Amino acid sequence: NAGVTQTPKFQVLKTGQSMTLQCAQDMNHNSMYWYRQDPGMGLRLIYYSASEGTTDKGEVPNGYNVSRLNKREFSLRLESAAPSQTSVYFCASSEGGESWDEQYFGPGTRLTVT
Amino acid sequence: AQKITQTQPGMFVQEKEAVTLDCTYDTSDPSYGLFWYKQPSSGEMIFLIYQGSYDQQNATEGRYSLNFQKARKSANLVISASQLGDSAMYFCAMREGRGGATNKLIFGTGTLLAVQP
Protein backbone atom coordinates (compact mmCIF):
# COMPACT_ATOMS: atom_id res chain seq x y z
CA ASN A 1 0.00 0.00 0.00
CA ALA A 2 1.97 2.99 -1.28
CA GLY A 3 -0.56 5.66 -0.27
CA VAL A 4 -0.16 8.78 -2.42
CA THR A 5 2.66 8.79 -4.95
CA GLN A 6 3.93 11.72 -7.02
CA THR A 7 6.25 11.93 -9.98
CA PRO A 8 8.69 13.44 -10.53
CA LYS A 9 10.34 14.30 -7.19
CA PHE A 10 12.40 17.14 -8.66
CA GLN A 11 12.12 19.11 -11.89
CA VAL A 12 13.83 22.13 -13.41
CA LEU A 13 12.05 23.94 -16.23
CA LYS A 14 12.86 26.92 -18.36
CA THR A 15 10.33 29.74 -18.59
CA GLY A 16 7.68 28.87 -21.15
CA GLN A 17 8.16 25.10 -21.02
CA SER A 18 5.28 22.83 -20.13
CA MET A 19 5.07 19.78 -17.92
CA THR A 20 2.63 17.54 -16.11
CA LEU A 21 2.91 16.47 -12.50
CA GLN A 22 1.48 13.03 -11.88
CA CYS A 23 -0.31 11.87 -8.76
CA ALA A 24 -1.83 8.49 -7.91
CA GLN A 25 -3.42 7.03 -4.80
CA ASP A 26 -4.21 3.42 -3.95
CA MET A 27 -6.57 4.02 -1.02
CA ASN A 28 -9.76 4.09 -3.12
CA HIS A 29 -10.31 7.71 -2.09
CA ASN A 30 -12.94 9.80 -3.82
CA SER A 31 -11.35 13.23 -3.42
CA MET A 32 -7.97 14.46 -4.59
CA TYR A 33 -6.19 17.80 -4.27
CA TRP A 34 -3.20 19.77 -5.53
CA TYR A 35 -1.44 22.27 -3.26
CA ARG A 36 1.61 24.45 -3.61
CA GLN A 37 3.89 25.39 -0.74
CA ASP A 38 5.96 28.54 -0.83
CA PRO A 39 8.23 29.81 1.96
CA GLY A 40 6.25 31.70 4.59
CA MET A 41 2.92 31.02 2.85
CA GLY A 42 1.83 27.62 4.12
CA LEU A 43 0.03 25.35 1.67
CA ARG A 44 -2.42 26.84 -0.81
CA LEU A 45 -4.98 24.85 -2.75
CA ILE A 46 -4.61 25.00 -6.53
CA TYR A 47 -7.34 22.62 -7.72
CA TYR A 48 -9.31 19.79 -6.26
CA SER A 49 -11.52 16.95 -7.42
CA ALA A 50 -14.31 16.05 -5.03
CA SER A 51 -15.07 12.89 -6.99
CA GLU A 52 -14.14 11.17 -10.22
CA GLY A 53 -15.26 13.28 -13.16
CA THR A 54 -15.33 16.61 -11.32
CA THR A 55 -12.70 19.29 -10.80
CA ASP A 56 -12.89 22.72 -9.20
CA LYS A 57 -10.62 25.70 -8.70
CA GLY A 58 -8.99 26.36 -5.39
CA GLU A 59 -7.32 29.48 -4.07
CA VAL A 60 -4.54 29.85 -6.69
CA PRO A 61 -5.60 28.17 -9.99
CA ASN A 62 -4.13 30.61 -12.51
CA GLY A 63 -1.51 29.07 -14.77
CA TYR A 64 -2.56 25.49 -14.04
CA ASN A 65 -4.89 22.86 -15.43
CA VAL A 66 -5.87 19.51 -13.96
CA SER A 67 -7.23 16.20 -15.15
CA ARG A 68 -8.91 13.56 -13.01
CA LEU A 69 -7.95 10.68 -15.26
CA ASN A 70 -9.76 8.05 -13.18
CA LYS A 71 -10.45 7.46 -9.51
CA ARG A 72 -6.77 6.81 -8.78
CA GLU A 73 -5.02 9.51 -10.77
CA PHE A 74 -5.08 13.31 -10.70
CA SER A 75 -2.58 15.25 -12.79
CA LEU A 76 -1.52 18.90 -12.69
CA ARG A 77 -0.34 20.60 -15.87
CA LEU A 78 1.68 23.77 -16.29
CA GLU A 79 1.17 24.88 -19.89
CA SER A 80 3.75 27.69 -19.92
CA ALA A 81 5.88 27.70 -16.78
CA ALA A 82 6.80 30.97 -15.10
CA PRO A 83 9.38 31.68 -12.36
CA SER A 84 6.47 32.48 -10.01
CA GLN A 85 5.52 28.81 -10.23
CA THR A 86 8.73 27.75 -8.53
CA SER A 87 7.41 25.91 -5.52
CA VAL A 88 6.91 22.56 -3.85
CA TYR A 89 3.77 20.83 -5.09
CA PHE A 90 1.83 18.39 -2.97
CA CYS A 91 -0.91 16.05 -4.04
CA ALA A 92 -3.35 14.77 -1.41
CA SER A 93 -6.36 12.49 -1.25
CA SER A 94 -9.21 11.83 1.14
CA GLU A 95 -12.30 9.66 1.34
CA GLY A 96 -14.56 12.65 0.70
CA GLY A 97 -18.30 12.30 1.04
CA GLU A 98 -19.86 13.34 4.31
CA SER A 99 -17.12 12.14 6.63
CA TRP A 100 -14.69 14.35 8.50
CA ASP A 101 -11.81 12.72 6.72
CA GLU A 102 -8.17 13.60 6.90
CA GLN A 103 -6.14 14.29 3.81
CA TYR A 104 -3.21 12.03 3.03
CA PHE A 105 -0.31 13.76 1.31
CA GLY A 106 2.21 12.60 -1.23
CA PRO A 107 5.95 13.26 -0.79
CA GLY A 108 5.90 16.42 -2.92
CA THR A 109 7.52 17.61 -6.16
CA ARG A 110 10.11 20.37 -5.96
CA LEU A 111 9.82 22.47 -9.11
CA THR A 112 12.22 25.21 -10.14
CA VAL A 113 11.46 27.47 -13.11
CA THR A 114 14.42 29.47 -14.39
CA ALA B 1 -13.88 34.52 4.53
CA GLN B 2 -12.23 31.68 6.34
CA LYS B 3 -8.74 32.28 7.67
CA ILE B 4 -6.16 30.52 9.82
CA THR B 5 -3.57 32.48 11.80
CA GLN B 6 -0.43 31.09 13.39
CA THR B 7 1.38 33.96 15.08
CA GLN B 8 4.51 32.07 16.19
CA PRO B 9 6.97 31.74 13.30
CA GLY B 10 9.37 29.76 15.49
CA MET B 11 9.59 28.27 18.97
CA PHE B 12 12.13 26.51 21.15
CA VAL B 13 11.37 23.92 23.83
CA GLN B 14 13.55 21.80 26.06
CA GLU B 15 13.35 18.06 25.63
CA LYS B 16 10.74 16.43 27.92
CA GLU B 17 8.87 19.70 28.45
CA ALA B 18 5.42 20.54 27.11
CA VAL B 19 4.87 23.13 24.40
CA THR B 20 1.79 24.90 23.04
CA LEU B 21 1.54 25.99 19.42
CA ASP B 22 -1.06 28.68 18.81
CA CYS B 23 -3.73 28.69 16.12
CA THR B 24 -6.70 31.01 15.71
CA TYR B 25 -9.30 30.77 13.00
CA ASP B 26 -12.08 32.78 11.49
CA THR B 27 -15.21 31.37 9.89
CA SER B 28 -18.89 32.13 9.73
CA ASP B 29 -19.85 28.49 9.14
CA PRO B 30 -21.07 26.78 12.34
CA SER B 31 -19.83 23.45 10.99
CA TYR B 32 -16.08 23.10 10.49
CA GLY B 33 -13.10 20.95 11.28
CA LEU B 34 -9.64 21.83 12.51
CA PHE B 35 -6.52 19.81 11.72
CA TRP B 36 -2.88 19.86 12.72
CA TYR B 37 -0.15 18.53 10.42
CA LYS B 38 3.55 18.05 11.06
CA GLN B 39 6.16 18.59 8.36
CA PRO B 40 9.65 17.36 9.28
CA SER B 41 12.72 18.49 7.38
CA SER B 42 12.25 15.57 4.99
CA GLY B 43 9.19 17.41 3.65
CA GLU B 44 6.27 15.02 4.02
CA MET B 45 3.01 16.15 5.62
CA ILE B 46 1.93 14.01 8.57
CA PHE B 47 -1.58 14.23 10.04
CA LEU B 48 -1.54 14.63 13.83
CA ILE B 49 -4.97 15.43 15.22
CA TYR B 50 -8.48 16.57 14.31
CA GLN B 51 -11.20 18.54 16.13
CA GLY B 52 -14.76 18.98 14.89
CA SER B 53 -16.69 22.13 15.72
CA TYR B 54 -19.44 20.14 17.41
CA ASP B 55 -17.13 17.88 19.39
CA GLN B 56 -17.77 18.34 23.10
CA GLN B 57 -14.36 17.19 24.25
CA ASN B 58 -10.89 18.28 23.24
CA ALA B 59 -9.20 15.83 20.89
CA THR B 60 -6.21 13.82 22.07
CA GLU B 61 -3.83 11.52 20.20
CA GLY B 62 -1.00 10.15 22.29
CA ARG B 63 1.26 13.06 23.26
CA TYR B 64 -0.79 15.48 21.16
CA SER B 65 -3.85 17.28 22.44
CA LEU B 66 -5.89 20.09 20.99
CA ASN B 67 -6.96 22.91 23.29
CA PHE B 68 -10.19 23.92 21.55
CA GLN B 69 -11.74 27.19 22.74
CA LYS B 70 -14.69 27.79 20.45
CA ALA B 71 -15.69 31.19 21.80
CA ARG B 72 -12.15 32.48 21.29
CA LYS B 73 -11.87 30.70 17.92
CA SER B 74 -8.63 29.09 18.93
CA ALA B 75 -7.35 25.54 18.42
CA ASN B 76 -3.93 25.31 20.02
CA LEU B 77 -1.81 22.17 19.73
CA VAL B 78 -0.21 20.93 22.93
CA ILE B 79 2.70 18.53 22.69
CA SER B 80 3.57 16.90 26.01
CA ALA B 81 6.99 15.48 26.90
CA SER B 82 8.73 16.89 23.82
CA GLN B 83 11.18 14.66 21.98
CA LEU B 84 14.00 15.56 19.62
CA GLY B 85 11.98 14.00 16.81
CA ASP B 86 9.26 16.59 17.36
CA SER B 87 11.47 19.24 15.75
CA ALA B 88 9.52 20.17 12.62
CA MET B 89 7.18 22.69 11.04
CA TYR B 90 3.61 22.46 12.34
CA PHE B 91 0.60 23.59 10.35
CA CYS B 92 -2.91 24.32 11.54
CA ALA B 93 -5.66 23.90 8.93
CA MET B 94 -9.41 24.33 8.73
CA ARG B 95 -12.18 22.94 6.59
CA GLU B 96 -15.63 24.45 6.49
CA GLY B 97 -18.75 22.38 6.06
CA ARG B 98 -19.23 18.67 6.45
CA GLY B 99 -17.19 17.26 3.62
CA GLY B 100 -18.19 16.36 0.10
CA ALA B 101 -17.74 19.32 -2.22
CA THR B 102 -16.42 21.44 0.62
CA ASN B 103 -13.40 19.28 1.44
CA LYS B 104 -10.99 22.16 0.92
CA LEU B 105 -8.37 22.83 3.59
CA ILE B 106 -7.11 26.32 4.41
CA PHE B 107 -3.66 26.27 6.02
CA GLY B 108 -1.89 28.65 8.34
CA THR B 109 1.66 29.76 7.68
CA GLY B 110 3.13 27.30 10.17
CA THR B 111 5.28 27.31 13.31
CA LEU B 112 8.81 25.93 13.26
CA LEU B 113 9.47 24.03 16.49
CA ALA B 114 12.98 23.24 17.65
CA VAL B 115 13.42 20.79 20.53
CA GLN B 116 16.66 21.30 22.41
CA PRO B 117 18.44 18.50 24.34
PDB file of N, CA, C and O in Angstrom, chain A residues 31 33 35 37 40-43 45 48 50 59 90 94 96-103 105, chain B residues 31-33 35 37 39 43 45 47 50 91 95 97-101 103-105 107-109:
ATOM      1  N   SER A  31     -11.781  11.854  -3.209  1.00  0.00           N
ATOM      2  CA  SER A  31     -11.355  13.231  -3.417  1.00  0.00           C
ATOM      3  C   SER A  31      -9.843  13.333  -3.535  1.00  0.00           C
ATOM      4  O   SER A  31      -9.103  12.633  -2.835  1.00  0.00           O
ATOM      5  N   TYR A  33      -6.496  16.373  -4.391  1.00  0.00           N
ATOM      6  CA  TYR A  33      -6.186  17.799  -4.275  1.00  0.00           C
ATOM      7  C   TYR A  33      -4.769  18.059  -4.780  1.00  0.00           C
ATOM      8  O   TYR A  33      -3.891  17.200  -4.656  1.00  0.00           O
ATOM      9  N   TYR A  35      -1.845  21.101  -4.007  1.00  0.00           N
ATOM     10  CA  TYR A  35      -1.443  22.274  -3.256  1.00  0.00           C
ATOM     11  C   TYR A  35      -0.053  22.709  -3.718  1.00  0.00           C
ATOM     12  O   TYR A  35       0.732  21.911  -4.202  1.00  0.00           O
ATOM     13  N   GLN A  37       3.339  24.869  -1.983  1.00  0.00           N
ATOM     14  CA  GLN A  37       3.894  25.389  -0.741  1.00  0.00           C
ATOM     15  C   GLN A  37       5.058  26.300  -1.047  1.00  0.00           C
ATOM     16  O   GLN A  37       6.052  25.882  -1.622  1.00  0.00           O
ATOM     17  N   GLY A  40       7.012  30.694   3.858  1.00  0.00           N
ATOM     18  CA  GLY A  40       6.248  31.704   4.586  1.00  0.00           C
ATOM     19  C   GLY A  40       4.778  31.787   4.224  1.00  0.00           C
ATOM     20  O   GLY A  40       4.062  32.643   4.730  1.00  0.00           O
ATOM     21  N   MET A  41       4.308  30.902   3.318  1.00  0.00           N
ATOM     22  CA  MET A  41       2.924  31.020   2.846  1.00  0.00           C
ATOM     23  C   MET A  41       2.054  29.841   3.260  1.00  0.00           C
ATOM     24  O   MET A  41       0.866  29.849   3.023  1.00  0.00           O
ATOM     25  N   GLY A  42       2.635  28.800   3.851  1.00  0.00           N
ATOM     26  CA  GLY A  42       1.831  27.621   4.119  1.00  0.00           C
ATOM     27  C   GLY A  42       1.466  26.939   2.814  1.00  0.00           C
ATOM     28  O   GLY A  42       2.036  27.209   1.759  1.00  0.00           O
ATOM     29  N   LEU A  43       0.494  26.049   2.865  1.00  0.00           N
ATOM     30  CA  LEU A  43       0.030  25.350   1.666  1.00  0.00           C
ATOM     31  C   LEU A  43      -1.204  26.061   1.130  1.00  0.00           C
ATOM     32  O   LEU A  43      -2.099  26.435   1.895  1.00  0.00           O
ATOM     33  N   LEU A  45      -4.303  25.789  -1.866  1.00  0.00           N
ATOM     34  CA  LEU A  45      -4.980  24.854  -2.749  1.00  0.00           C
ATOM     35  C   LEU A  45      -5.023  25.407  -4.166  1.00  0.00           C
ATOM     36  O   LEU A  45      -5.461  26.543  -4.396  1.00  0.00           O
ATOM     37  N   TYR A  48      -8.928  21.022  -6.915  1.00  0.00           N
ATOM     38  CA  TYR A  48      -9.308  19.788  -6.260  1.00  0.00           C
ATOM     39  C   TYR A  48     -10.365  19.074  -7.082  1.00  0.00           C
ATOM     40  O   TYR A  48     -11.001  19.661  -7.967  1.00  0.00           O
ATOM     41  N   ALA A  50     -13.517  16.645  -6.112  1.00  0.00           N
ATOM     42  CA  ALA A  50     -14.306  16.050  -5.035  1.00  0.00           C
ATOM     43  C   ALA A  50     -14.641  14.591  -5.328  1.00  0.00           C
ATOM     44  O   ALA A  50     -14.778  13.779  -4.412  1.00  0.00           O
ATOM     45  N   GLU A  59      -7.691  28.098  -4.368  1.00  0.00           N
ATOM     46  CA  GLU A  59      -7.321  29.480  -4.069  1.00  0.00           C
ATOM     47  C   GLU A  59      -6.429  30.104  -5.140  1.00  0.00           C
ATOM     48  O   GLU A  59      -6.530  31.294  -5.435  1.00  0.00           O
ATOM     49  N   PHE A  90       2.313  19.561  -3.681  1.00  0.00           N
ATOM     50  CA  PHE A  90       1.833  18.387  -2.971  1.00  0.00           C
ATOM     51  C   PHE A  90       0.492  17.954  -3.529  1.00  0.00           C
ATOM     52  O   PHE A  90      -0.408  18.766  -3.743  1.00  0.00           O
ATOM     53  N   SER A  94      -8.396  12.126  -0.032  1.00  0.00           N
ATOM     54  CA  SER A  94      -9.209  11.834   1.142  1.00  0.00           C
ATOM     55  C   SER A  94     -10.443  11.062   0.702  1.00  0.00           C
ATOM     56  O   SER A  94     -10.786  11.027  -0.473  1.00  0.00           O
ATOM     57  N   GLY A  96     -13.513  11.773   1.207  1.00  0.00           N
ATOM     58  CA  GLY A  96     -14.562  12.649   0.702  1.00  0.00           C
ATOM     59  C   GLY A  96     -15.907  12.250   1.254  1.00  0.00           C
ATOM     60  O   GLY A  96     -16.014  11.626   2.302  1.00  0.00           O
ATOM     61  N   GLY A  97     -16.961  12.611   0.560  1.00  0.00           N
ATOM     62  CA  GLY A  97     -18.295  12.297   1.038  1.00  0.00           C
ATOM     63  C   GLY A  97     -18.648  13.135   2.241  1.00  0.00           C
ATOM     64  O   GLY A  97     -18.264  14.290   2.338  1.00  0.00           O
ATOM     65  N   GLU A  98     -19.384  12.578   3.178  1.00  0.00           N
ATOM     66  CA  GLU A  98     -19.863  13.340   4.315  1.00  0.00           C
ATOM     67  C   GLU A  98     -18.998  13.156   5.563  1.00  0.00           C
ATOM     68  O   GLU A  98     -19.299  13.666   6.608  1.00  0.00           O
ATOM     69  N   SER A  99     -17.912  12.424   5.442  1.00  0.00           N
ATOM     70  CA  SER A  99     -17.121  12.138   6.628  1.00  0.00           C
ATOM     71  C   SER A  99     -16.103  13.251   6.896  1.00  0.00           C
ATOM     72  O   SER A  99     -15.669  13.937   5.988  1.00  0.00           O
ATOM     73  N   TRP A 100     -15.738  13.396   8.123  1.00  0.00           N
ATOM     74  CA  TRP A 100     -14.693  14.348   8.503  1.00  0.00           C
ATOM     75  C   TRP A 100     -13.345  13.686   8.293  1.00  0.00           C
ATOM     76  O   TRP A 100     -12.641  13.360   9.235  1.00  0.00           O
ATOM     77  N   ASP A 101     -12.975  13.523   7.021  1.00  0.00           N
ATOM     78  CA  ASP A 101     -11.811  12.724   6.723  1.00  0.00           C
ATOM     79  C   ASP A 101     -10.549  13.565   6.661  1.00  0.00           C
ATOM     80  O   ASP A 101     -10.570  14.723   6.296  1.00  0.00           O
ATOM     81  N   GLU A 102      -9.449  12.923   7.010  1.00  0.00           N
ATOM     82  CA  GLU A 102      -8.174  13.600   6.901  1.00  0.00           C
ATOM     83  C   GLU A 102      -7.660  13.463   5.480  1.00  0.00           C
ATOM     84  O   GLU A 102      -8.064  12.570   4.747  1.00  0.00           O
ATOM     85  N   GLN A 103      -6.785  14.362   5.111  1.00  0.00           N
ATOM     86  CA  GLN A 103      -6.142  14.288   3.807  1.00  0.00           C
ATOM     87  C   GLN A 103      -4.775  13.637   3.958  1.00  0.00           C
ATOM     88  O   GLN A 103      -4.019  13.977   4.865  1.00  0.00           O
ATOM     89  N   PHE A 105      -1.148  13.027   2.253  1.00  0.00           N
ATOM     90  CA  PHE A 105      -0.313  13.757   1.311  1.00  0.00           C
ATOM     91  C   PHE A 105       0.748  12.880   0.676  1.00  0.00           C
ATOM     92  O   PHE A 105       1.273  11.939   1.300  1.00  0.00           O
TER      93      PHE A 105
ATOM     94  N   SER B  31     -20.346  24.811  11.128  1.00  0.00           N
ATOM     95  CA  SER B  31     -19.835  23.452  10.994  1.00  0.00           C
ATOM     96  C   SER B  31     -18.467  23.502  10.329  1.00  0.00           C
ATOM     97  O   SER B  31     -18.339  23.951   9.188  1.00  0.00           O
ATOM     98  N   TYR B  32     -17.443  23.056  11.039  1.00  0.00           N
ATOM     99  CA  TYR B  32     -16.080  23.100  10.489  1.00  0.00           C
ATOM    100  C   TYR B  32     -15.214  22.096  11.227  1.00  0.00           C
ATOM    101  O   TYR B  32     -15.585  21.553  12.269  1.00  0.00           O
ATOM    102  N   GLY B  33     -14.055  21.851  10.656  1.00  0.00           N
ATOM    103  CA  GLY B  33     -13.104  20.946  11.281  1.00  0.00           C
ATOM    104  C   GLY B  33     -11.730  21.586  11.310  1.00  0.00           C
ATOM    105  O   GLY B  33     -11.369  22.349  10.413  1.00  0.00           O
ATOM    106  N   PHE B  35      -7.536  20.848  11.859  1.00  0.00           N
ATOM    107  CA  PHE B  35      -6.517  19.813  11.724  1.00  0.00           C
ATOM    108  C   PHE B  35      -5.156  20.389  12.074  1.00  0.00           C
ATOM    109  O   PHE B  35      -4.893  21.573  11.852  1.00  0.00           O
ATOM    110  N   TYR B  37      -1.080  19.366  11.177  1.00  0.00           N
ATOM    111  CA  TYR B  37      -0.154  18.529  10.420  1.00  0.00           C
ATOM    112  C   TYR B  37       1.270  18.875  10.842  1.00  0.00           C
ATOM    113  O   TYR B  37       1.581  20.027  11.159  1.00  0.00           O
ATOM    114  N   GLN B  39       5.298  18.736   9.537  1.00  0.00           N
ATOM    115  CA  GLN B  39       6.160  18.594   8.364  1.00  0.00           C
ATOM    116  C   GLN B  39       7.614  18.590   8.815  1.00  0.00           C
ATOM    117  O   GLN B  39       8.213  19.628   9.073  1.00  0.00           O
ATOM    118  N   GLY B  43      10.169  16.792   4.533  1.00  0.00           N
ATOM    119  CA  GLY B  43       9.189  17.408   3.649  1.00  0.00           C
ATOM    120  C   GLY B  43       7.800  16.816   3.619  1.00  0.00           C
ATOM    121  O   GLY B  43       6.880  17.467   3.126  1.00  0.00           O
ATOM    122  N   MET B  45       4.051  15.605   4.739  1.00  0.00           N
ATOM    123  CA  MET B  45       3.009  16.154   5.624  1.00  0.00           C
ATOM    124  C   MET B  45       2.391  14.985   6.386  1.00  0.00           C
ATOM    125  O   MET B  45       1.875  14.032   5.796  1.00  0.00           O
ATOM    126  N   PHE B  47      -0.387  13.863   9.266  1.00  0.00           N
ATOM    127  CA  PHE B  47      -1.575  14.234  10.039  1.00  0.00           C
ATOM    128  C   PHE B  47      -1.361  13.895  11.512  1.00  0.00           C
ATOM    129  O   PHE B  47      -0.887  12.811  11.852  1.00  0.00           O
ATOM    130  N   TYR B  50      -7.310  15.914  14.890  1.00  0.00           N
ATOM    131  CA  TYR B  50      -8.480  16.570  14.307  1.00  0.00           C
ATOM    132  C   TYR B  50      -9.487  16.937  15.402  1.00  0.00           C
ATOM    133  O   TYR B  50      -9.675  16.184  16.364  1.00  0.00           O
ATOM    134  N   PHE B  91       1.624  22.810  11.025  1.00  0.00           N
ATOM    135  CA  PHE B  91       0.600  23.594  10.345  1.00  0.00           C
ATOM    136  C   PHE B  91      -0.770  23.312  10.944  1.00  0.00           C
ATOM    137  O   PHE B  91      -1.139  22.143  11.151  1.00  0.00           O
ATOM    138  N   ARG B  95     -11.260  23.228   7.676  1.00  0.00           N
ATOM    139  CA  ARG B  95     -12.179  22.936   6.586  1.00  0.00           C
ATOM    140  C   ARG B  95     -13.572  23.316   7.034  1.00  0.00           C
ATOM    141  O   ARG B  95     -14.016  22.922   8.112  1.00  0.00           O
ATOM    142  N   GLY B  97     -17.740  23.296   6.556  1.00  0.00           N
ATOM    143  CA  GLY B  97     -18.747  22.383   6.060  1.00  0.00           C
ATOM    144  C   GLY B  97     -18.530  20.968   6.556  1.00  0.00           C
ATOM    145  O   GLY B  97     -17.678  20.698   7.407  1.00  0.00           O
ATOM    146  N   ARG B  98     -19.256  20.053   5.974  1.00  0.00           N
ATOM    147  CA  ARG B  98     -19.233  18.667   6.451  1.00  0.00           C
ATOM    148  C   ARG B  98     -18.715  17.710   5.395  1.00  0.00           C
ATOM    149  O   ARG B  98     -19.086  16.567   5.350  1.00  0.00           O
ATOM    150  N   GLY B  99     -17.795  18.161   4.579  1.00  0.00           N
ATOM    151  CA  GLY B  99     -17.190  17.258   3.615  1.00  0.00           C
ATOM    152  C   GLY B  99     -17.866  17.346   2.259  1.00  0.00           C
ATOM    153  O   GLY B  99     -18.565  18.298   1.955  1.00  0.00           O
ATOM    154  N   GLY B 100     -17.640  16.347   1.442  1.00  0.00           N
ATOM    155  CA  GLY B 100     -18.189  16.362   0.097  1.00  0.00           C
ATOM    156  C   GLY B 100     -17.530  17.421  -0.735  1.00  0.00           C
ATOM    157  O   GLY B 100     -16.304  17.495  -0.786  1.00  0.00           O
ATOM    158  N   ALA B 101     -18.300  18.299  -1.344  1.00  0.00           N
ATOM    159  CA  ALA B 101     -17.737  19.316  -2.222  1.00  0.00           C
ATOM    160  C   ALA B 101     -16.986  20.390  -1.463  1.00  0.00           C
ATOM    161  O   ALA B 101     -16.314  21.212  -2.070  1.00  0.00           O
ATOM    162  N   ASN B 103     -14.533  19.914   0.773  1.00  0.00           N
ATOM    163  CA  ASN B 103     -13.400  19.277   1.440  1.00  0.00           C
ATOM    164  C   ASN B 103     -12.116  20.065   1.335  1.00  0.00           C
ATOM    165  O   ASN B 103     -11.042  19.509   1.443  1.00  0.00           O
ATOM    166  N   LYS B 104     -12.194  21.368   1.094  1.00  0.00           N
ATOM    167  CA  LYS B 104     -10.992  22.163   0.919  1.00  0.00           C
ATOM    168  C   LYS B 104     -10.408  22.551   2.266  1.00  0.00           C
ATOM    169  O   LYS B 104     -11.119  22.950   3.176  1.00  0.00           O
ATOM    170  N   LEU B 105      -9.079  22.425   2.383  1.00  0.00           N
ATOM    171  CA  LEU B 105      -8.371  22.833   3.594  1.00  0.00           C
ATOM    172  C   LEU B 105      -7.717  24.189   3.379  1.00  0.00           C
ATOM    173  O   LEU B 105      -7.109  24.429   2.336  1.00  0.00           O
ATOM    174  N   PHE B 107      -4.790  26.452   5.107  1.00  0.00           N
ATOM    175  CA  PHE B 107      -3.664  26.267   6.016  1.00  0.00           C
ATOM    176  C   PHE B 107      -3.176  27.601   6.577  1.00  0.00           C
ATOM    177  O   PHE B 107      -3.235  28.628   5.911  1.00  0.00           O
ATOM    178  N   GLY B 108      -2.641  27.529   7.801  1.00  0.00           N
ATOM    179  CA  GLY B 108      -1.892  28.648   8.340  1.00  0.00           C
ATOM    180  C   GLY B 108      -0.479  28.641   7.789  1.00  0.00           C
ATOM    181  O   GLY B 108      -0.096  27.754   7.015  1.00  0.00           O
ATOM    182  N   THR B 109       0.311  29.626   8.208  1.00  0.00           N
ATOM    183  CA  THR B 109       1.665  29.761   7.678  1.00  0.00           C
ATOM    184  C   THR B 109       2.686  28.902   8.405  1.00  0.00           C
ATOM    185  O   THR B 109       3.833  28.812   7.979  1.00  0.00           O
TER     186      THR B 109
END
